[in-house]
PDB file of C-alpha atoms in Angstrom:
ATOM      1  CA  MET K 223      81.700  67.235 121.146  1.00 48.00           C
ATOM      2  CA  ALA K 224      80.010  70.108 123.048  1.00 54.00           C
ATOM      3  CA  ASP K 225      82.130  72.584 121.231  1.00 65.00           C
ATOM      4  CA  LEU K 226      81.031  71.351 117.694  1.00 65.00           C
ATOM      5  CA  PRO K 227      78.360  73.213 115.870  1.00 73.00           C
ATOM      6  CA  VAL K 228      75.002  71.404 115.639  1.00 73.00           C
ATOM      7  CA  HIS K 229      75.082  71.451 111.856  1.00 69.00           C
ATOM      8  CA  THR K 230      78.401  69.519 111.950  1.00 74.00           C
ATOM      9  CA  ILE K 231      77.064  66.959 114.426  1.00 73.00           C
ATOM     10  CA  MET K 232      73.758  66.420 112.302  1.00 70.00           C
ATOM     11  CA  PHE K 233      75.323  66.329 108.710  1.00 67.00           C
ATOM     12  CA  GLU K 234      78.892  65.348 109.104  1.00 72.00           C
ATOM     13  CA  ILE K 235      78.752  62.815 111.906  1.00 73.00           C
ATOM     14  CA  LEU K 236      75.277  61.403 112.466  1.00 73.00           C
ATOM     15  CA  THR K 237      74.683  60.945 108.626  1.00 71.00           C
ATOM     16  CA  ARG K 238      77.599  58.429 108.716  1.00 70.00           C
ATOM     17  CA  VAL K 239      76.386  56.212 111.549  1.00 70.00           C
ATOM     18  CA  PRO K 240      74.085  53.198 111.137  1.00 69.00           C
ATOM     19  CA  THR K 241      70.337  53.886 110.921  1.00 66.00           C
ATOM     20  CA  LYS K 242      69.502  52.482 114.334  1.00 66.00           C
ATOM     21  CA  ASP K 243      71.851  54.925 115.961  1.00 73.00           C
ATOM     22  CA  VAL K 244      70.299  57.816 114.068  1.00 73.00           C
ATOM     23  CA  GLY K 245      66.929  56.687 115.259  1.00 72.00           C
ATOM     24  CA  ARG K 246      68.270  56.748 118.970  1.00 76.00           C
ATOM     25  CA  SER K 247      69.846  60.099 118.392  1.00 77.00           C
ATOM     26  CA  LYS K 248      66.307  61.608 117.700  1.00 78.00           C
ATOM     27  CA  SER K 249      65.383  61.174 121.352  1.00 79.00           C
ATOM     28  CA  VAL K 250      68.239  63.348 122.447  1.00 81.00           C
ATOM     29  CA  CYS K 251      66.134  66.698 122.156  1.00 83.00           C
ATOM     30  CA  LYS K 252      63.449  68.338 120.059  1.00 82.00           C
ATOM     31  CA  GLN K 253      66.182  70.162 117.933  1.00 81.00           C
ATOM     32  CA  TRP K 254      67.944  66.873 117.081  1.00 78.00           C
ATOM     33  CA  TYR K 255      64.723  65.204 116.205  1.00 80.00           C
ATOM     34  CA  ALA K 256      63.568  67.977 113.896  1.00 80.00           C
ATOM     35  CA  LEU K 257      66.941  68.125 112.099  1.00 77.00           C
ATOM     36  CA  LEU K 258      67.401  64.346 111.699  1.00 76.00           C
ATOM     37  CA  SER K 259      63.722  64.160 110.356  1.00 74.00           C
ATOM     38  CA  THR K 260      64.401  66.553 107.430  1.00 73.00           C
ATOM     39  CA  GLN K 261      64.492  65.286 103.954  1.00 65.00           C
ATOM     40  CA  ASP K 262      68.130  66.639 103.550  1.00 70.00           C
ATOM     41  CA  SER K 263      69.210  64.579 106.484  1.00 72.00           C
ATOM     42  CA  VAL K 264      67.565  61.458 105.113  1.00 69.00           C
ATOM     43  CA  ARG K 265      69.038  62.112 101.655  1.00 66.00           C
ATOM     44  CA  ILE K 266      72.537  62.505 102.904  1.00 71.00           C
ATOM     45  CA  HIS K 267      72.375  59.573 105.071  1.00 67.00           C
ATOM     46  CA  CYS K 268      71.057  57.364 102.220  1.00 64.00           C
ATOM     47  CA  SER K 269      73.735  58.553  99.816  1.00 61.00           C
ATOM     48  CA  ARG K 270      76.516  57.734 102.274  1.00 62.00           C
ATOM     49  CA  SER K 271      74.987  54.332 102.809  1.00 60.00           C
ATOM     50  CA  LEU K 272      75.323  53.622  99.062  1.00 53.00           C
ATOM     51  CA  VAL K 273      78.892  52.485  99.304  1.00 55.00           C
ATOM     52  CA  SER K 274      79.287  48.797  98.595  1.00 54.00           C
ATOM     53  CA  SER K 275      80.183  47.860 102.194  1.00 56.00           C
ATOM     54  CA  ASN K 276      76.924  49.205 103.425  1.00 60.00           C
ATOM     55  CA  GLN K 277      74.607  47.489 100.874  1.00 70.00           C
ATOM     56  CA  ARG K 278      72.003  45.090 102.238  1.00 75.00           C
ATOM     57  CA  VAL K 279      69.328  42.821 100.728  1.00 80.00           C
ATOM     58  CA  LEU K 280      66.114  41.836 102.609  1.00 82.00           C
ATOM     59  CA  LEU K 281      64.822  38.409 101.804  1.00 83.00           C
ATOM     60  CA  ILE K 282      61.249  37.127 102.758  1.00 84.00           C
ATOM     61  CA  ASP K 283      60.937  33.333 102.962  1.00 78.00           C
ATOM     62  CA  ASP K 284      57.705  31.766 104.152  1.00 73.00           C
ATOM     63  CA  LEU K 285      57.489  32.976 107.771  1.00 73.00           C
ATOM     64  CA  THR K 286      60.865  34.494 108.139  1.00 79.00           C
ATOM     65  CA  CYS K 287      62.680  37.718 106.939  1.00 86.00           C
ATOM     66  CA  SER K 288      66.388  38.110 106.939  1.00 86.00           C
ATOM     67  CA  VAL K 289      68.895  40.802 106.004  1.00 82.00           C
ATOM     68  CA  HIS K 290      72.191  39.891 104.189  1.00 81.00           C
ATOM     69  CA  PRO K 291      75.175  42.114 103.416  1.00 78.00           C
ATOM     70  CA  ILE K 292      76.022  42.188  99.763  1.00 72.00           C
ATOM     71  CA  ILE K 293      79.600  41.057  98.828  1.00 72.00           C
ATOM     72  CA  SER K 294      80.393  43.169  95.811  1.00 64.00           C
ATOM     73  CA  LYS K 295      83.551  41.267  94.735  1.00 65.00           C
ATOM     74  CA  SER K 296      81.760  37.928  94.367  1.00 66.00           C
ATOM     75  CA  ASN K 297      78.163  39.175  93.834  1.00 65.00           C
ATOM     76  CA  ASP K 298      77.128  36.993  96.728  1.00 72.00           C
ATOM     77  CA  TYR K 299      75.383  37.442 100.133  1.00 75.00           C
ATOM     78  CA  GLY K 300      77.071  37.418 103.481  1.00 78.00           C
ATOM     79  CA  PRO K 301      75.813  35.919 106.742  1.00 82.00           C
ATOM     80  CA  SER K 302      72.206  36.755 107.517  1.00 80.00           C
ATOM     81  CA  SER K 303      70.551  38.530 110.450  1.00 84.00           C
ATOM     82  CA  ILE K 304      66.931  37.663 111.197  1.00 86.00           C
ATOM     83  CA  VAL K 305      64.273  40.456 111.234  1.00 85.00           C
ATOM     84  CA  ILE K 306      61.169  39.726 113.216  1.00 85.00           C
ATOM     85  CA  PHE K 307      57.966  40.783 111.580  1.00 89.00           C
ATOM     86  CA  PRO K 308      56.218  43.112 114.075  1.00 89.00           C
ATOM     87  CA  PHE K 309      52.729  42.427 112.593  1.00 91.00           C
ATOM     88  CA  HIS K 310      50.773  39.226 112.377  1.00 88.00           C
ATOM     89  CA  HIS K 311      50.949  37.402 109.084  1.00 86.00           C
ATOM     90  CA  GLN K 312      50.547  34.002 107.547  1.00 85.00           C
ATOM     91  CA  ASN K 313      52.885  31.686 105.515  1.00 82.00           C
ATOM     92  CA  ASN K 314      54.048  33.383 102.215  1.00 81.00           C
ATOM     93  CA  ASP K 315      51.871  36.187 103.068  1.00 88.00           C
ATOM     94  CA  VAL K 316      53.977  39.446 102.778  1.00 92.00           C
ATOM     95  CA  SER K 317      54.757  40.973  99.453  1.00 92.00           C
ATOM     96  CA  ILE K 318      56.969  43.998  98.970  1.00 92.00           C
ATOM     97  CA  LEU K 319      55.307  46.538  96.617  1.00 94.00           C
ATOM     98  CA  SER K 320      57.545  49.606  96.820  1.00 93.00           C
ATOM     99  CA  HIS K 321      60.452  51.061  98.824  1.00 90.00           C
ATOM    100  CA  LEU K 322      62.094  54.375  99.602  1.00 89.00           C
ATOM    101  CA  ASN K 323      64.696  55.473 101.989  1.00 82.00           C
ATOM    102  CA  GLY K 324      64.418  52.489 104.234  1.00 82.00           C
ATOM    103  CA  PHE K 325      60.540  52.361 104.178  1.00 89.00           C
ATOM    104  CA  LEU K 326      58.659  49.403 102.654  1.00 92.00           C
ATOM    105  CA  CYS K 327      55.092  49.455 101.545  1.00 95.00           C
ATOM    106  CA  VAL K 328      54.005  45.709 101.782  1.00 95.00           C
ATOM    107  CA  CYS K 329      50.780  43.899 101.273  1.00 95.00           C
ATOM    108  CA  LEU K 330      49.331  41.255 103.615  1.00 94.00           C
ATOM    109  CA  ASN K 331      48.017  38.952 100.811  1.00 92.00           C
ATOM    110  CA  HIS K 332      45.411  37.010 102.846  1.00 92.00           C
ATOM    111  CA  ILE K 333      43.559  40.237 103.836  1.00 94.00           C
ATOM    112  CA  TYR K 334      44.761  42.508 101.010  1.00 95.00           C
ATOM    113  CA  GLU K 335      45.883  45.164 103.502  1.00 96.00           C
ATOM    114  CA  LEU K 336      48.640  47.750 102.829  1.00 97.00           C
ATOM    115  CA  LEU K 337      51.250  48.488 105.477  1.00 97.00           C
ATOM    116  CA  LEU K 338      54.056  51.078 105.748  1.00 95.00           C
ATOM    117  CA  TRP K 339      56.985  49.244 107.458  1.00 93.00           C
ATOM    118  CA  ASN K 340      60.589  50.365 108.523  1.00 86.00           C
ATOM    119  CA  PRO K 341      62.367  46.874 108.970  1.00 85.00           C
ATOM    120  CA  THR K 342      65.358  48.770 110.677  1.00 78.00           C
ATOM    121  CA  THR K 343      63.318  50.205 113.546  1.00 79.00           C
ATOM    122  CA  THR K 344      60.468  47.595 113.144  1.00 83.00           C
ATOM    123  CA  ALA K 345      57.893  50.469 113.327  1.00 87.00           C
ATOM    124  CA  PHE K 346      54.864  49.908 111.024  1.00 93.00           C
ATOM    125  CA  LYS K 347      51.574  51.530 110.132  1.00 95.00           C
ATOM    126  CA  ARG K 348      48.432  49.894 108.854  1.00 96.00           C
ATOM    127  CA  LEU K 349      47.096  51.943 105.933  1.00 97.00           C
ATOM    128  CA  SER K 350      43.681  50.329 105.647  1.00 95.00           C
ATOM    129  CA  THR K 351      40.572  52.357 106.746  1.00 95.00           C
ATOM    130  CA  PRO K 352      36.816  51.590 107.285  1.00 93.00           C
ATOM    131  CA  ASP K 353      35.966  53.369 104.024  1.00 90.00           C
ATOM    132  CA  SER K 354      37.988  50.799 101.947  1.00 91.00           C
ATOM    133  CA  HIS K 355      41.214  52.804 101.534  1.00 95.00           C
ATOM    134  CA  GLY K 356      44.511  50.819 101.867  1.00 95.00           C
ATOM    135  CA  PHE K 357      43.336  47.498 100.427  1.00 96.00           C
ATOM    136  CA  TYR K 358      45.436  46.223  97.492  1.00 95.00           C
ATOM    137  CA  ILE K 359      44.486  43.689  94.798  1.00 92.00           C
ATOM    138  CA  ASN K 360      47.273  42.111  92.826  1.00 88.00           C
ATOM    139  CA  ASN K 361      47.349  42.497  89.183  1.00 83.00           C
ATOM    140  CA  LEU K 362      44.802  45.267  89.393  1.00 86.00           C
ATOM    141  CA  ASP K 363      46.561  47.923  91.572  1.00 91.00           C
ATOM    142  CA  VAL K 364      49.964  49.647  91.658  1.00 91.00           C
ATOM    143  CA  VAL K 365      51.658  51.480  94.506  1.00 94.00           C
ATOM    144  CA  GLY K 366      54.509  54.172  94.645  1.00 93.00           C
ATOM    145  CA  LEU K 367      56.268  55.846  97.581  1.00 94.00           C
ATOM    146  CA  TYR K 368      57.490  59.386  97.238  1.00 92.00           C
ATOM    147  CA  VAL K 369      58.439  62.510  99.381  1.00 89.00           C
ATOM    148  CA  ASP K 370      56.724  65.821  98.667  1.00 87.00           C
ATOM    149  CA  ALA K 371      58.158  69.314  98.965  1.00 83.00           C
ATOM    150  CA  ASP K 372      57.274  69.445 102.685  1.00 84.00           C
ATOM    151  CA  ASP K 373      59.243  66.359 103.451  1.00 83.00           C
ATOM    152  CA  ASP K 374      56.040  64.302 103.982  1.00 88.00           C
ATOM    153  CA  TYR K 375      56.382  60.655 102.978  1.00 90.00           C
ATOM    154  CA  LYS K 376      53.361  59.588 100.939  1.00 93.00           C
ATOM    155  CA  VAL K 377      52.021  56.395  99.364  1.00 95.00           C
ATOM    156  CA  LEU K 378      50.311  56.738  95.960  1.00 93.00           C
ATOM    157  CA  HIS K 379      47.762  53.922  95.276  1.00 94.00           C
ATOM    158  CA  ILE K 380      46.346  53.483  91.824  1.00 90.00           C
ATOM    159  CA  LYS K 381      43.261  51.157  91.711  1.00 88.00           C
ATOM    160  CA  CYS K 382      41.541  49.783  88.686  1.00 80.00           C
ATOM    161  CA  ARG K 383      37.986  48.511  89.432  1.00 76.00           C
ATOM    162  CA  SER K 384      35.594  47.536  86.647  1.00 74.00           C
ATOM    163  CA  GLY K 385      37.337  49.709  84.082  1.00 71.00           C
ATOM    164  CA  VAL K 386      37.415  52.757  86.391  1.00 77.00           C
ATOM    165  CA  LEU K 387      40.831  54.154  87.558  1.00 80.00           C
ATOM    166  CA  GLY K 388      41.013  55.728  91.036  1.00 86.00           C
ATOM    167  CA  VAL K 389      44.142  57.433  92.373  1.00 89.00           C
ATOM    168  CA  TYR K 390      44.573  57.926  96.217  1.00 94.00           C
ATOM    169  CA  VAL K 391      47.363  59.405  98.300  1.00 94.00           C
ATOM    170  CA  TYR K 392      48.203  58.538 101.828  1.00 96.00           C
ATOM    171  CA  SER K 393      50.066  61.219 103.841  1.00 94.00           C
ATOM    172  CA  ARG K 394      52.272  59.903 106.638  1.00 92.00           C
ATOM    173  CA  GLU K 395      52.207  63.286 108.311  1.00 90.00           C
ATOM    174  CA  VAL K 396      48.346  63.618 108.573  1.00 93.00           C
ATOM    175  CA  ASP K 397      47.696  59.944 108.591  1.00 94.00           C
ATOM    176  CA  SER K 398      44.870  59.998 106.079  1.00 95.00           C
ATOM    177  CA  TRP K 399      43.912  59.199 102.445  1.00 96.00           C
ATOM    178  CA  ARG K 400      42.630  61.521  99.871  1.00 93.00           C
ATOM    179  CA  ASN K 401      41.521  61.162  96.205  1.00 91.00           C
ATOM    180  CA  ILE K 402      43.350  63.102  93.552  1.00 86.00           C
ATOM    181  CA  PRO K 403      42.248  63.644  89.873  1.00 80.00           C
ATOM    182  CA  PHE K 404      43.761  61.516  87.176  1.00 74.00           C
ATOM    183  CA  ILE K 405      42.934  61.757  83.453  1.00 64.00           C
ATOM    184  CA  THR K 406      44.289  58.966  81.159  1.00 66.00           C
ATOM    185  CA  ARG K 407      43.277  57.289  78.022  1.00 68.00           C
ATOM    186  CA  GLN K 408      40.596  54.793  78.276  1.00 69.00           C
ATOM    187  CA  GLU K 409      42.821  52.183  76.503  1.00 70.00           C
ATOM    188  CA  TYR K 410      45.264  52.123  79.496  1.00 69.00           C
ATOM    189  CA  LEU K 411      42.402  50.615  81.640  1.00 69.00           C
ATOM    190  CA  SER K 412      42.390  47.488  79.334  1.00 71.00           C
ATOM    191  CA  PRO K 413      43.670  44.119  80.763  1.00 70.00           C
ATOM    192  CA  HIS K 414      46.297  44.336  78.011  1.00 72.00           C
ATOM    193  CA  PHE K 415      48.065  47.010  79.852  1.00 75.00           C
ATOM    194  CA  ASN K 416      50.221  46.238  82.894  1.00 78.00           C
ATOM    195  CA  TRP K 417      51.388  49.123  85.173  1.00 81.00           C
ATOM    196  CA  SER K 418      54.775  48.868  86.984  1.00 84.00           C
ATOM    197  CA  ALA K 419      55.378  49.931  90.626  1.00 88.00           C
ATOM    198  CA  GLY K 420      56.236  53.600  91.020  1.00 88.00           C
ATOM    199  CA  THR K 421      59.915  54.748  90.892  1.00 88.00           C
ATOM    200  CA  PHE K 422      60.858  57.933  92.687  1.00 88.00           C
ATOM    201  CA  CYS K 423      63.746  59.805  91.045  1.00 83.00           C
ATOM    202  CA  GLY K 424      64.761  63.462  91.048  1.00 80.00           C
ATOM    203  CA  GLY K 425      61.556  64.637  92.941  1.00 82.00           C
ATOM    204  CA  THR K 426      59.239  62.692  90.428  1.00 85.00           C
ATOM    205  CA  LEU K 427      57.291  59.524  90.822  1.00 86.00           C
ATOM    206  CA  TYR K 428      57.364  57.493  87.524  1.00 85.00           C
ATOM    207  CA  PHE K 429      55.203  54.593  86.295  1.00 81.00           C
ATOM    208  CA  THR K 430      55.635  52.551  83.191  1.00 81.00           C
ATOM    209  CA  VAL K 431      52.586  51.130  81.408  1.00 78.00           C
ATOM    210  CA  CYS K 432      53.359  47.983  79.232  1.00 77.00           C
ATOM    211  CA  GLU K 433      50.889  46.789  76.550  1.00 71.00           C
ATOM    212  CA  CYS K 434      51.207  43.107  75.803  1.00 66.00           C
ATOM    213  CA  TRP K 435      49.215  41.221  73.132  1.00 58.00           C
ATOM    214  CA  LEU K 436      49.589  37.505  72.698  1.00 52.00           C
ATOM    215  CA  GLY K 437      48.259  35.912  69.563  1.00 50.00           C
ATOM    216  CA  VAL K 438      48.856  33.373  66.811  1.00 45.00           C
ATOM    217  CA  GLN K 439      50.609  35.930  64.729  1.00 45.00           C
ATOM    218  CA  GLY K 440      53.106  36.874  67.302  1.00 45.00           C
ATOM    219  CA  ASP K 441      53.542  39.207  70.272  1.00 47.00           C
ATOM    220  CA  LYS K 442      53.142  42.972  70.437  1.00 47.00           C
ATOM    221  CA  LEU K 443      54.951  45.037  73.098  1.00 45.00           C
ATOM    222  CA  SER K 444      54.958  48.738  73.585  1.00 47.00           C
ATOM    223  CA  THR K 445      55.372  50.944  76.683  1.00 47.00           C
ATOM    224  CA  ARG K 446      54.119  54.321  78.043  1.00 52.00           C
ATOM    225  CA  SER K 447      55.462  56.261  80.947  1.00 54.00           C
ATOM    226  CA  PHE K 448      53.569  58.505  83.381  1.00 54.00           C
ATOM    227  CA  TYR K 449      54.986  60.711  86.134  1.00 53.00           C
ATOM    228  CA  ARG K 450      53.708  62.561  89.050  1.00 54.00           C
ATOM    229  CA  ASN K 451      55.515  65.850  89.565  1.00 50.00           C
ATOM    230  CA  GLY K 452      55.602  68.606  92.249  1.00 48.00           C
ATOM    231  CA  SER K 453      52.434  70.253  90.818  1.00 48.00           C
ATOM    232  CA  ARG K 454      50.466  67.284  92.064  1.00 56.00           C
ATOM    233  CA  CYS K 455      49.295  66.157  88.705  1.00 57.00           C
ATOM    234  CA  PHE K 456      50.020  63.225  86.327  1.00 60.00           C
ATOM    235  CA  SER K 457      51.288  63.557  82.778  1.00 60.00           C
ATOM    236  CA  GLU K 458      52.374  61.140  80.101  1.00 60.00           C
ATOM    237  CA  CYS K 459      55.999  61.277  79.281  1.00 59.00           C
ATOM    238  CA  LYS K 460      56.828  62.383  75.738  1.00 56.00           C
ATOM    239  CA  LYS K 461      58.885  59.826  73.692  1.00 53.00           C
TER     240      LYS K 461
END
């Protein structure tokens, strides 16, 4: 092992081991920590975890949380392993809002608080602040996780309050929130429009806005899509 190049150890060996072992390997030295923390390392590890034998599903039921392997041939779940919540919560209190590369953005419903949680390592971070950032209201807010060009994991939180849309970004690296500009049509702030959770794909965070009308003459359904790209701005996707 001592004769192997560091690059081979990092990207050919450690990207194939379980996530917990990768976490332990980060404590070997500063060089390993830096290399295993890069977005390239995370991306390769995730891609090699996408084989059917490595797929897992996380289920939250009342006060418990369990992880089950997925049996692809039968589309069933295998025996579960229990995951202990590392934070205080109440019955039916934890909602998963978004996920990316093993991180979950969850909400503690009884206090409306957002948390960033890694179920594998049990590490978590409360995102609420005294100036009212990091609080989530169901049916009014949406959340998306993404990684920027500097490999910083971020939480994008869109709030709709009294017909006013506010967009805020939490940086895991600097541990703070900031407001970013967002220009959209006033009609999208109507209760008739529902926003999906964000989906991060190809370096872009996408949201879908669905318009729903229910009336005596039938239903009307149309959709719009928005994306946040590397230039740190929002745009509406062209159809």
